[in-house]
XYZ file of C-alpha atoms in Angstrom:
629
model
C 0.000 0.000 0.000
C 3.004 2.245 0.510
C 3.611 2.528 -3.186
C -0.048 3.177 -3.830
C -0.167 5.999 -1.331
C 2.791 7.605 -3.076
C 1.417 7.879 -6.615
C -2.294 8.190 -5.836
C -1.771 11.698 -4.455
C 0.152 12.867 -7.538
C -1.351 15.319 -10.035
C -3.032 13.741 -13.064
C -0.270 14.698 -15.511
C 2.389 13.118 -13.269
C 0.390 9.914 -12.896
C 0.324 9.640 -16.695
C 4.134 9.475 -16.707
C 4.533 7.125 -13.724
C 6.565 3.946 -14.118
C 3.798 1.847 -12.529
C 1.163 0.751 -15.030
C -1.557 1.100 -12.381
C -0.590 4.709 -11.855
C -0.664 5.422 -15.572
C -4.016 3.665 -15.953
C -5.448 5.800 -13.167
C -3.840 8.881 -14.697
C -5.384 8.218 -18.132
C -8.797 7.593 -16.571
C -8.650 10.867 -14.637
C -7.288 12.705 -17.671
C -10.248 11.467 -19.709
C -12.656 12.860 -17.090
C -10.788 16.177 -17.061
C -10.873 16.430 -20.869
C -14.599 15.740 -20.908
C -15.274 18.510 -18.370
C -13.270 21.288 -20.058
C -15.710 23.393 -22.099
C -13.290 25.986 -23.466
C -11.092 24.623 -26.253
C -8.530 27.334 -25.483
C -8.336 26.560 -21.752
C -4.757 26.505 -20.348
C -5.542 23.055 -18.873
C -4.997 21.531 -22.328
C -1.402 22.729 -22.458
C -0.456 20.688 -19.371
C -0.842 17.508 -21.434
C 0.658 18.792 -24.675
C 3.845 16.750 -24.276
C 2.118 13.667 -22.886
C -0.382 12.736 -25.608
C 2.142 10.625 -27.513
C 2.701 8.581 -24.319
C -1.065 8.036 -24.135
C -1.040 6.166 -27.473
C 2.323 4.410 -27.179
C 2.011 2.948 -23.673
C 3.757 -0.427 -23.425
C 0.910 -1.994 -21.432
C -1.905 -3.021 -23.757
C -4.656 -2.517 -21.156
C -3.352 0.895 -20.138
C -2.834 1.856 -23.790
C -6.536 1.349 -24.542
C -7.508 3.892 -21.866
C -4.780 6.200 -23.112
C -6.185 6.006 -26.666
C -9.655 6.916 -25.403
C -8.271 9.959 -23.593
C -6.124 10.972 -26.566
C -9.157 10.891 -28.890
C -11.102 13.263 -26.631
C -8.038 15.531 -26.354
C -7.577 15.750 -30.120
C -11.281 16.409 -30.610
C -11.538 19.263 -28.087
C -8.159 20.879 -27.459
C -7.236 23.948 -29.474
C -3.546 23.037 -29.260
C -4.025 19.425 -30.364
C -2.781 20.148 -33.888
C 0.754 20.629 -32.536
C 0.886 16.954 -31.613
C -0.170 15.572 -35.016
C 3.113 14.183 -36.319
C 4.328 12.508 -33.143
C 0.944 11.076 -32.165
C 0.055 9.686 -35.603
C 3.564 8.262 -35.900
C 3.010 6.579 -32.518
C -0.355 5.226 -33.635
C 1.219 3.727 -36.757
C 4.137 2.078 -34.991
C 2.646 1.127 -31.600
C -1.134 0.820 -32.114
C -1.657 -0.662 -35.581
C 0.428 -3.685 -34.618
C -1.711 -4.520 -31.563
C -3.795 -7.726 -31.610
C -6.839 -6.067 -30.044
C -9.290 -4.732 -32.628
C -10.407 -1.990 -30.224
C -6.917 -0.480 -30.164
C -6.791 -0.350 -33.955
C -10.263 1.227 -34.127
C -9.288 3.957 -31.679
C -6.029 4.546 -33.551
C -7.918 5.027 -36.816
C -10.396 7.380 -35.145
C -7.565 9.496 -33.751
C -6.081 9.811 -37.262
C -9.456 10.802 -38.707
C -9.964 13.349 -35.939
C -6.635 14.971 -36.750
C -7.814 15.262 -40.361
C -11.024 16.894 -39.148
C -9.040 19.547 -37.261
C -7.253 20.498 -40.515
C -4.112 18.336 -40.182
C -4.806 16.001 -43.092
C -1.480 16.382 -44.895
C 0.547 15.556 -41.782
C -1.639 12.513 -41.089
C -1.360 11.298 -44.647
C 2.408 11.716 -44.601
C 2.760 9.468 -41.546
C 0.353 6.868 -42.948
C 2.276 6.710 -46.216
C 5.498 6.205 -44.243
C 3.769 3.303 -42.507
C 3.343 1.569 -45.886
C 7.101 0.931 -45.864
C 6.919 -0.898 -42.534
C 7.921 -4.577 -42.576
C 4.944 -5.579 -40.441
C 2.018 -6.386 -42.777
C -0.495 -5.610 -39.995
C 0.744 -2.039 -39.875
C 0.618 -1.725 -43.681
C -2.956 -3.045 -43.789
C -4.073 -0.667 -41.018
C -2.471 2.322 -42.766
C -4.232 1.489 -46.042
C -7.510 1.001 -44.204
C -7.149 4.381 -42.487
C -6.434 6.100 -45.806
C -9.436 4.389 -47.359
C -11.761 5.458 -44.538
C -10.401 8.989 -44.674
C -11.078 9.179 -48.416
C -14.534 7.683 -48.014
C -15.516 10.186 -45.319
C -13.719 13.399 -46.293
C -13.535 12.967 -50.075
C -10.886 13.450 -52.740
C -10.599 17.216 -52.209
C -9.213 16.684 -48.714
C -7.252 13.453 -49.156
C -4.433 13.775 -51.688
C -4.803 10.914 -54.147
C -1.601 11.214 -56.147
C 0.785 9.909 -53.429
C -1.592 7.019 -52.682
C -1.965 6.069 -56.333
C 1.816 6.223 -56.729
C 2.306 3.383 -54.213
C -0.686 1.284 -55.312
C 1.215 -0.852 -57.870
C 3.779 -1.722 -55.192
C 1.002 -2.733 -52.771
C -0.520 -5.008 -55.404
C 2.846 -6.772 -55.671
C 3.008 -7.541 -51.941
C 3.507 -11.149 -50.893
C 0.899 -10.694 -48.172
C -2.638 -11.435 -49.302
C -4.056 -9.138 -46.627
C -2.087 -6.225 -48.081
C -3.207 -7.014 -51.642
C -6.821 -7.314 -50.513
C -6.701 -3.974 -48.732
C -5.016 -2.422 -51.776
C -7.930 -3.645 -53.868
C -10.431 -2.044 -51.486
C -8.730 1.340 -51.576
C -8.425 1.135 -55.382
C -12.183 0.650 -55.559
C -12.702 3.599 -53.200
C -10.404 5.818 -55.257
C -12.268 4.820 -58.416
C -15.495 6.026 -56.794
C -14.048 9.528 -56.693
C -12.070 9.838 -59.922
C -13.425 7.087 -62.186
C -11.377 6.285 -65.300
C -8.564 8.630 -64.311
C -7.345 5.737 -62.147
C -6.885 3.370 -65.090
C -3.599 4.699 -66.578
C -1.608 4.497 -63.305
C -2.733 0.887 -62.823
C -2.285 -0.296 -66.392
C 0.818 -2.327 -65.538
C -0.443 -4.273 -62.522
C -1.116 -8.004 -62.717
C -3.811 -8.714 -65.320
C -5.769 -10.918 -62.905
C -5.805 -8.168 -60.288
C -6.821 -5.623 -62.894
C -9.680 -7.851 -64.018
C -10.858 -8.206 -60.409
C -10.791 -4.433 -60.048
C -12.760 -3.998 -63.262
C -15.427 -6.334 -61.912
C -15.704 -4.282 -58.742
C -15.662 -0.940 -60.538
C -18.662 -1.782 -62.707
C -20.688 -2.486 -59.568
C -20.243 1.056 -58.268
C -23.115 3.563 -58.592
C -22.709 6.024 -61.447
C -23.353 9.166 -59.416
C -20.470 11.140 -57.953
C -19.889 10.402 -54.247
C -20.161 13.086 -51.594
C -18.216 13.605 -48.364
C -19.972 12.474 -45.208
C -17.599 14.228 -42.832
C -16.271 17.764 -42.921
C -13.310 19.733 -41.659
C -13.877 22.106 -38.768
C -13.878 24.961 -41.235
C -16.601 23.150 -43.186
C -18.913 22.413 -40.277
C -21.516 24.777 -41.727
C -21.773 22.502 -44.759
C -22.473 19.566 -42.494
C -25.179 21.561 -40.712
C -26.791 22.509 -44.027
C -26.734 18.886 -45.161
C -28.473 17.807 -41.976
C -31.062 20.555 -42.427
C -31.761 19.399 -45.980
C -32.157 15.817 -44.854
C -34.492 16.807 -42.009
C -36.490 18.925 -44.457
C -37.053 15.920 -46.670
C -33.933 16.105 -48.832
C -32.828 12.499 -49.236
C -29.545 11.142 -50.544
C -30.597 11.862 -54.092
C -31.832 15.255 -52.995
C -28.358 16.543 -53.664
C -29.783 17.558 -57.025
C -27.616 17.620 -60.059
C -24.463 17.257 -57.984
C -25.175 13.553 -57.532
C -24.986 13.030 -61.266
C -21.840 15.017 -61.896
C -18.908 13.119 -63.343
C -15.727 13.776 -61.338
C -13.328 15.946 -63.331
C -9.896 14.564 -62.551
C -6.989 14.706 -64.972
C -5.306 11.306 -65.020
C -2.120 12.997 -66.240
C -1.732 14.782 -62.909
C -1.834 11.453 -61.064
C 1.055 9.978 -63.037
C 4.750 10.063 -62.243
C 6.898 11.704 -64.922
C 9.403 9.404 -66.644
C 12.830 10.585 -67.752
C 13.622 9.275 -71.260
C 16.427 11.379 -72.719
C 19.147 9.407 -70.943
C 17.539 6.184 -72.165
C 17.913 6.982 -75.856
C 20.299 4.578 -77.630
C 23.825 5.971 -77.579
C 24.007 5.708 -81.355
C 20.527 7.168 -81.912
C 21.641 10.341 -83.704
C 23.992 8.352 -85.929
C 21.366 5.784 -86.829
C 18.694 8.392 -87.574
C 21.023 9.744 -90.287
C 21.996 6.307 -91.643
C 21.581 5.567 -95.345
C 19.884 2.252 -94.675
C 16.214 2.745 -93.887
C 16.309 -0.282 -91.586
C 18.740 1.494 -89.266
C 16.648 4.673 -89.260
C 13.638 2.529 -88.452
C 15.428 0.944 -85.470
C 16.279 4.384 -84.118
C 12.676 5.579 -84.437
C 11.273 2.424 -82.877
C 13.490 2.958 -79.823
C 12.031 6.461 -79.431
C 8.498 5.212 -79.989
C 8.827 2.803 -77.047
C 10.080 5.568 -74.750
C 7.410 8.137 -75.660
C 4.640 5.653 -74.911
C 5.097 6.632 -71.266
C 2.014 8.796 -70.663
C 3.910 11.482 -68.706
C 7.431 12.576 -69.568
C 9.864 14.499 -67.434
C 10.807 17.961 -68.632
C 14.179 18.363 -70.295
C 15.990 19.600 -73.386
C 14.279 17.812 -76.259
C 15.458 20.229 -78.955
C 17.865 17.798 -80.656
C 15.373 14.937 -80.579
C 12.582 17.090 -82.005
C 14.926 18.383 -84.691
C 15.851 14.836 -85.713
C 12.203 13.729 -85.855
C 11.234 16.834 -87.801
C 13.902 16.063 -90.382
C 12.521 12.554 -90.887
C 8.986 13.892 -91.313
C 10.039 16.566 -93.751
C 12.707 14.849 -95.846
C 12.675 11.073 -95.469
C 11.562 9.353 -98.669
C 10.288 6.283 -96.832
C 6.667 7.080 -95.942
C 6.601 4.350 -93.319
C 9.362 6.161 -91.438
C 7.549 9.478 -91.865
C 4.506 7.983 -90.137
C 6.701 6.504 -87.401
C 8.432 9.830 -86.758
C 5.035 11.535 -86.605
C 3.936 9.025 -83.958
C 7.043 9.839 -81.942
C 6.210 13.546 -82.094
C 2.682 12.720 -80.953
C 4.060 10.799 -77.973
C 6.348 13.666 -77.029
C 3.545 16.226 -77.252
C 1.148 14.079 -75.225
C 3.753 13.211 -72.607
C 5.169 16.715 -72.182
C 1.990 18.738 -72.745
C 2.707 22.476 -72.348
C 6.417 21.776 -71.965
C 6.449 20.776 -75.639
C 4.970 24.119 -76.688
C 8.379 25.719 -77.241
C 9.002 23.291 -80.107
C 5.551 23.576 -81.730
C 6.407 26.410 -84.111
C 9.393 24.464 -85.468
C 7.443 21.378 -86.498
C 3.945 22.620 -87.423
C 4.874 23.938 -90.918
C 6.836 20.769 -91.680
C 3.908 18.532 -90.739
C 1.392 20.603 -92.721
C 3.574 20.600 -95.823
C 4.036 16.829 -95.536
C 0.290 16.382 -96.078
C 1.162 16.158 -99.764
C 1.526 12.452 -98.979
C -1.872 10.847 -99.581
C -1.355 7.433 -98.026
C -4.021 7.051 -95.315
C -1.661 5.740 -92.632
C 0.693 8.691 -93.171
C -2.127 11.245 -93.215
C -3.583 9.814 -90.020
C -0.219 9.857 -88.237
C 0.383 13.458 -89.307
C -3.101 14.514 -88.194
C -2.632 12.935 -84.777
C 0.759 14.596 -84.418
C -0.349 18.110 -85.309
C -3.496 17.830 -83.175
C -1.441 16.726 -80.166
C 1.061 19.516 -80.783
C -1.719 22.112 -80.984
C -2.800 21.218 -77.448
C 0.674 22.145 -76.187
C 0.498 25.703 -77.481
C -2.067 28.275 -78.641
C -3.501 29.143 -82.010
C -2.014 32.612 -81.626
C 1.498 31.193 -81.302
C 1.331 29.130 -84.500
C -1.013 31.339 -86.555
C 1.732 32.789 -88.779
C 3.137 29.343 -89.585
C -0.305 27.958 -90.417
C -1.348 30.950 -92.528
C 1.877 30.711 -94.513
C 1.051 27.120 -95.533
C -2.457 28.171 -96.641
C -0.934 29.633 -99.821
C 0.578 26.298 -100.859
C -0.450 25.206 -104.351
C -0.928 21.553 -103.431
C -4.679 20.927 -102.956
C -4.152 18.167 -100.371
C -2.001 20.458 -98.240
C -4.609 23.200 -98.476
C -7.373 20.772 -97.580
C -5.586 19.293 -94.579
C -4.505 22.723 -93.326
C -8.118 23.940 -93.366
C -9.237 20.779 -91.605
C -6.564 21.332 -88.973
C -7.791 24.902 -88.501
C -11.344 23.579 -88.092
C -10.237 21.078 -85.448
C -8.231 23.794 -83.694
C -11.202 26.175 -83.665
C -13.221 23.528 -81.825
C -10.897 23.957 -78.842
C -11.341 27.744 -78.879
C -13.817 30.048 -77.204
C -14.978 33.518 -78.157
C -12.206 34.964 -75.971
C -9.405 32.788 -77.387
C -10.521 33.472 -80.968
C -10.541 37.290 -81.038
C -11.141 39.453 -84.090
C -7.412 40.042 -84.580
C -6.911 36.279 -84.990
C -10.168 35.538 -86.757
C -9.671 38.106 -89.509
C -6.527 36.634 -91.179
C -7.870 33.084 -90.883
C -11.198 34.052 -92.459
C -9.390 35.861 -95.266
C -7.298 32.783 -96.045
C -10.265 30.412 -95.800
C -12.410 32.615 -98.069
C -9.816 32.084 -100.805
C -10.190 28.341 -100.355
C -13.995 28.314 -100.705
C -13.455 29.463 -104.286
C -10.795 26.846 -104.982
C -11.223 24.607 -108.020
C -10.767 21.453 -105.894
C -14.008 20.424 -104.131
C -12.162 18.866 -101.176
C -10.402 22.190 -100.550
C -13.698 24.075 -100.661
C -15.402 21.638 -98.298
C -12.561 21.844 -95.774
C -12.682 25.648 -95.853
C -16.470 25.602 -95.362
C -15.979 23.358 -92.336
C -13.390 25.694 -90.821
C -15.534 28.788 -91.371
C -18.578 26.963 -90.012
C -16.609 26.056 -86.895
C -15.554 29.678 -86.411
C -19.203 30.665 -86.758
C -20.161 28.164 -84.058
C -17.435 29.407 -81.712
C -17.850 33.184 -81.903
C -21.337 33.631 -83.396
C -22.503 35.164 -86.637
C -22.236 38.738 -85.387
C -18.462 38.354 -85.101
C -17.998 36.466 -88.373
C -20.421 38.411 -90.612
C -18.099 41.386 -91.247
C -15.660 39.018 -92.969
C -18.360 37.384 -95.115
C -19.839 40.481 -96.757
C -18.785 39.470 -100.266
C -19.743 35.798 -99.957
C -22.731 34.774 -102.062
C -25.879 33.258 -100.602
C -25.178 29.647 -101.558
C -21.763 29.711 -99.891
C -23.162 31.413 -96.801
C -25.748 28.670 -96.507
C -23.008 26.069 -96.801
C -21.040 27.719 -93.996
C -24.127 27.814 -91.774
C -24.911 24.196 -92.588
C -21.408 23.190 -91.492
C -21.790 25.289 -88.358
C -24.885 23.369 -87.288
C -22.988 20.079 -87.418
C -20.015 21.233 -85.334
C -19.541 19.986 -81.789
C -17.141 22.095 -79.756
C -14.681 20.569 -77.317
C -15.543 23.109 -74.616
C -19.291 22.726 -75.061
C -21.741 23.399 -77.837
C -23.012 26.707 -76.479
C -19.946 28.826 -77.168
C -21.020 31.751 -79.313
C -24.606 30.520 -79.585
C -26.131 32.731 -76.920
C -25.362 35.829 -78.939
C -26.593 34.168 -82.106
C -29.946 33.269 -80.659
C -30.490 36.800 -79.403
C -29.504 38.180 -82.761
C -31.743 35.793 -84.684
C -34.972 36.409 -82.795
C -37.065 36.566 -86.040
C -39.275 33.590 -86.660
C -37.372 30.773 -88.368
C -38.696 30.178 -91.812
C -39.972 33.737 -92.436
C -39.074 35.555 -95.619
C -36.426 38.228 -95.449
C -36.056 41.490 -97.313
C -35.392 40.668 -100.946
C -32.178 41.529 -102.712
C -28.736 41.912 -101.174
C -30.048 43.184 -97.895
C -32.391 40.264 -97.792
C -29.470 37.862 -98.007
C -27.811 39.445 -95.020
C -30.940 39.528 -92.915
C -32.043 35.962 -93.565
C -31.599 33.909 -90.385
C -31.683 30.384 -91.715
C -29.338 29.020 -89.075
C -31.978 29.401 -86.399
C -34.585 27.575 -88.461
C -35.991 24.194 -87.378
C -33.540 21.365 -87.999
C -35.506 19.219 -90.511
C -34.048 19.916 -93.936
C -37.173 20.892 -95.899
C -38.429 23.282 -93.269
C -35.008 24.827 -92.861
C -34.096 25.392 -96.477
C -37.429 26.495 -97.911
C -37.303 30.009 -96.457
C -33.787 30.497 -97.786
C -35.080 30.359 -101.369
C -37.823 32.813 -100.667
C -35.296 35.292 -99.354
C -33.927 35.786 -102.813
C -37.281 35.787 -104.592
C -39.678 38.602 -105.436
C -41.773 40.311 -102.767
C -44.642 38.155 -101.580
C -48.325 38.911 -101.755
C -49.179 38.165 -98.176
C -49.911 34.490 -98.607
C -48.796 32.128 -95.841
C -45.484 30.352 -96.208
C -45.417 26.586 -96.182
C -44.048 26.236 -92.667
C -45.789 29.385 -91.529
C -49.117 27.726 -91.375
C -52.296 29.608 -90.733
C -53.842 32.940 -89.728
C -51.791 36.037 -89.195
C -48.652 33.954 -89.180
C -48.764 34.010 -92.989
C -49.809 37.625 -93.552
C -46.911 39.577 -92.098
C -43.947 39.293 -94.387
C -41.373 41.937 -93.636
C -43.015 43.114 -90.466
C -42.857 39.595 -89.135
C -39.105 40.019 -88.795
C -39.525 42.896 -86.391
C -42.426 41.761 -84.246
C -42.578 39.008 -81.662
C -46.264 38.211 -82.115
C -45.576 35.120 -84.168
C -43.537 32.369 -82.531
C -42.944 29.858 -85.281
C -40.917 27.575 -83.018
C -44.108 26.660 -81.185
C -45.126 24.487 -84.131
C -44.058 20.884 -83.744
C -42.065 19.160 -86.481
C -45.060 16.981 -87.295
C -47.338 20.013 -87.783
C -44.749 21.746 -89.955
C -44.379 18.684 -92.156
C -48.154 18.364 -92.463
C -48.533 22.020 -93.499
C -45.674 21.768 -95.968
C -47.124 18.621 -97.557
C -50.420 20.459 -98.035
C -48.884 22.905 -100.517
C -45.857 21.032 -101.874
C -45.544 17.780 -103.804
C -44.064 14.939 -101.747
C -41.131 14.587 -104.137
C -40.284 18.252 -103.656
C -40.061 17.871 -99.892
C -37.825 14.834 -100.216
C -35.481 16.464 -102.724
C -34.985 19.544 -100.558
C -32.430 17.439 -98.691
C -30.721 16.194 -101.841
C -26.941 16.362 -102.034
C -27.285 17.510 -105.657
C -27.650 21.296 -105.693
C -29.509 21.214 -109.010
C -32.244 19.083 -107.501
C -32.482 21.380 -104.512
C -32.672 24.407 -106.827
C -35.473 22.793 -108.836
C -37.412 22.190 -105.615
C -36.899 25.776 -104.522
C -38.293 26.979 -107.828
C -41.294 24.673 -107.402
C -41.730 26.043 -103.885
C -41.698 29.598 -105.260
C -44.284 28.805 -107.941
C -46.656 27.333 -105.352
C -46.226 30.334 -103.084
C -47.008 32.807 -105.870
C -50.315 31.114 -106.764
């Protein structure tokens, strides 16, 4: 009893450090009661235990340690100064708690880690858990993975950094311990919930059986984007709002559109960059200049293997790009030209914006090489120049592209216009300003009068794409001298374009500008051509194209147009463009077709969509005759 009487009178903090396990047990129990009674998170009482919390979790006596873990959890949850203990306590949990046989100890250890994340110490927690993955004890590795998985599940991918976890996943899948592999599989499934297919590239090289098992689990996951169920202290208001929504009848799917959002994660950012320059064959630059095509092919194949790495480390690629450019531009073996183009594609994809400094050097060479008509070469060149475009801006390469537009070779002109069209699809109204649009429109307008039909069609597609991006108001000033048939072709191409950044770019302005009823006649003559708003007409061919013919015809006598239908809708010709009384779009497609068939022969309606312009013209003339009766 003498010993007992000595330590039992000690202050709580001193009991927690006592050499006797009974004293420490009593100290932890009293500390827990003290922590539960303190109401002020900034109370000076918390500071008395600041240096002891690690001892709470690392106690050598398993029974005492459990009580210490309970006290530590309450401390971390309530003490304002708890964040200062993050590194040492989590490190202690990893090394001295996760290896314990009792499940309760592990559960408390995980909860302590999660609580540190809640009080804004997520990075420090994650750092210690990732260190634990290198431990030789598989129990510790499994517990660390499990903690990371639970943290991701509760706090979400915006709080838990995924890149360092994904980096070590392949290594975990290679573990000899089944428990480690199984836990790795579980966290891979959890990560997939948050980022979807962005996880595939980093795991492409794991065991095929494991990958198949993952695929089977991934397809079972719900399609909606997951939501955090636990919030940081700074986000507690969000948690309160969520609870209010649920109590007000907002269920799990009551999250609205958010539940259906696809997570926007760039897989590239999750990958580790690979250094390839030092791995080039020592005789690469000699072989690439060799007279034998077989040797040049070997050199290119070595590069092709290296650039297949999806993310490349930055470096000085000038000599390599120069060598590949020379093959593309001057090699007489088209197979090697295609292979060099593929290498450039790999470099551009792997380096992204870091490749941009070389873009201007290779773009003209690739465009001029489009004189080769072999499909496999054309495809390789297209893929290369498209990948290179994404590493730079249209502004940076505009001079080089415009210079090639004057080439006499029709295939080069065609492919250059097609490249411009594809580039425009990545633009917005702000990245395609008037200063950039003007020279491109001028060059493309020359091509729409070219004698080669493929050149004209490519130019129409490019101009139509520009129209879709910036709207007709911005493009019209450059199309003043274009005749009606060509304008219609440009608008037709515009309707078919799908923009990379969304279909609505430039359309809002168009729709405001083209308020007049689709299908109404416009002012006749030149002014009538400018004012006709065919692009906002209903999509079915006959109903869209019929008004276009009337725009160029003589003034009407007040009779209703074919799509216009009945009543006053057919009696206001020119005034109809200025008033909002008539809303033609209210007519359904079926009603429009019925009204059109009442005044037009069936063959006429069918041929309005003909690819032969003569047949379309004949139908327009028939339309005009019917309207004048």
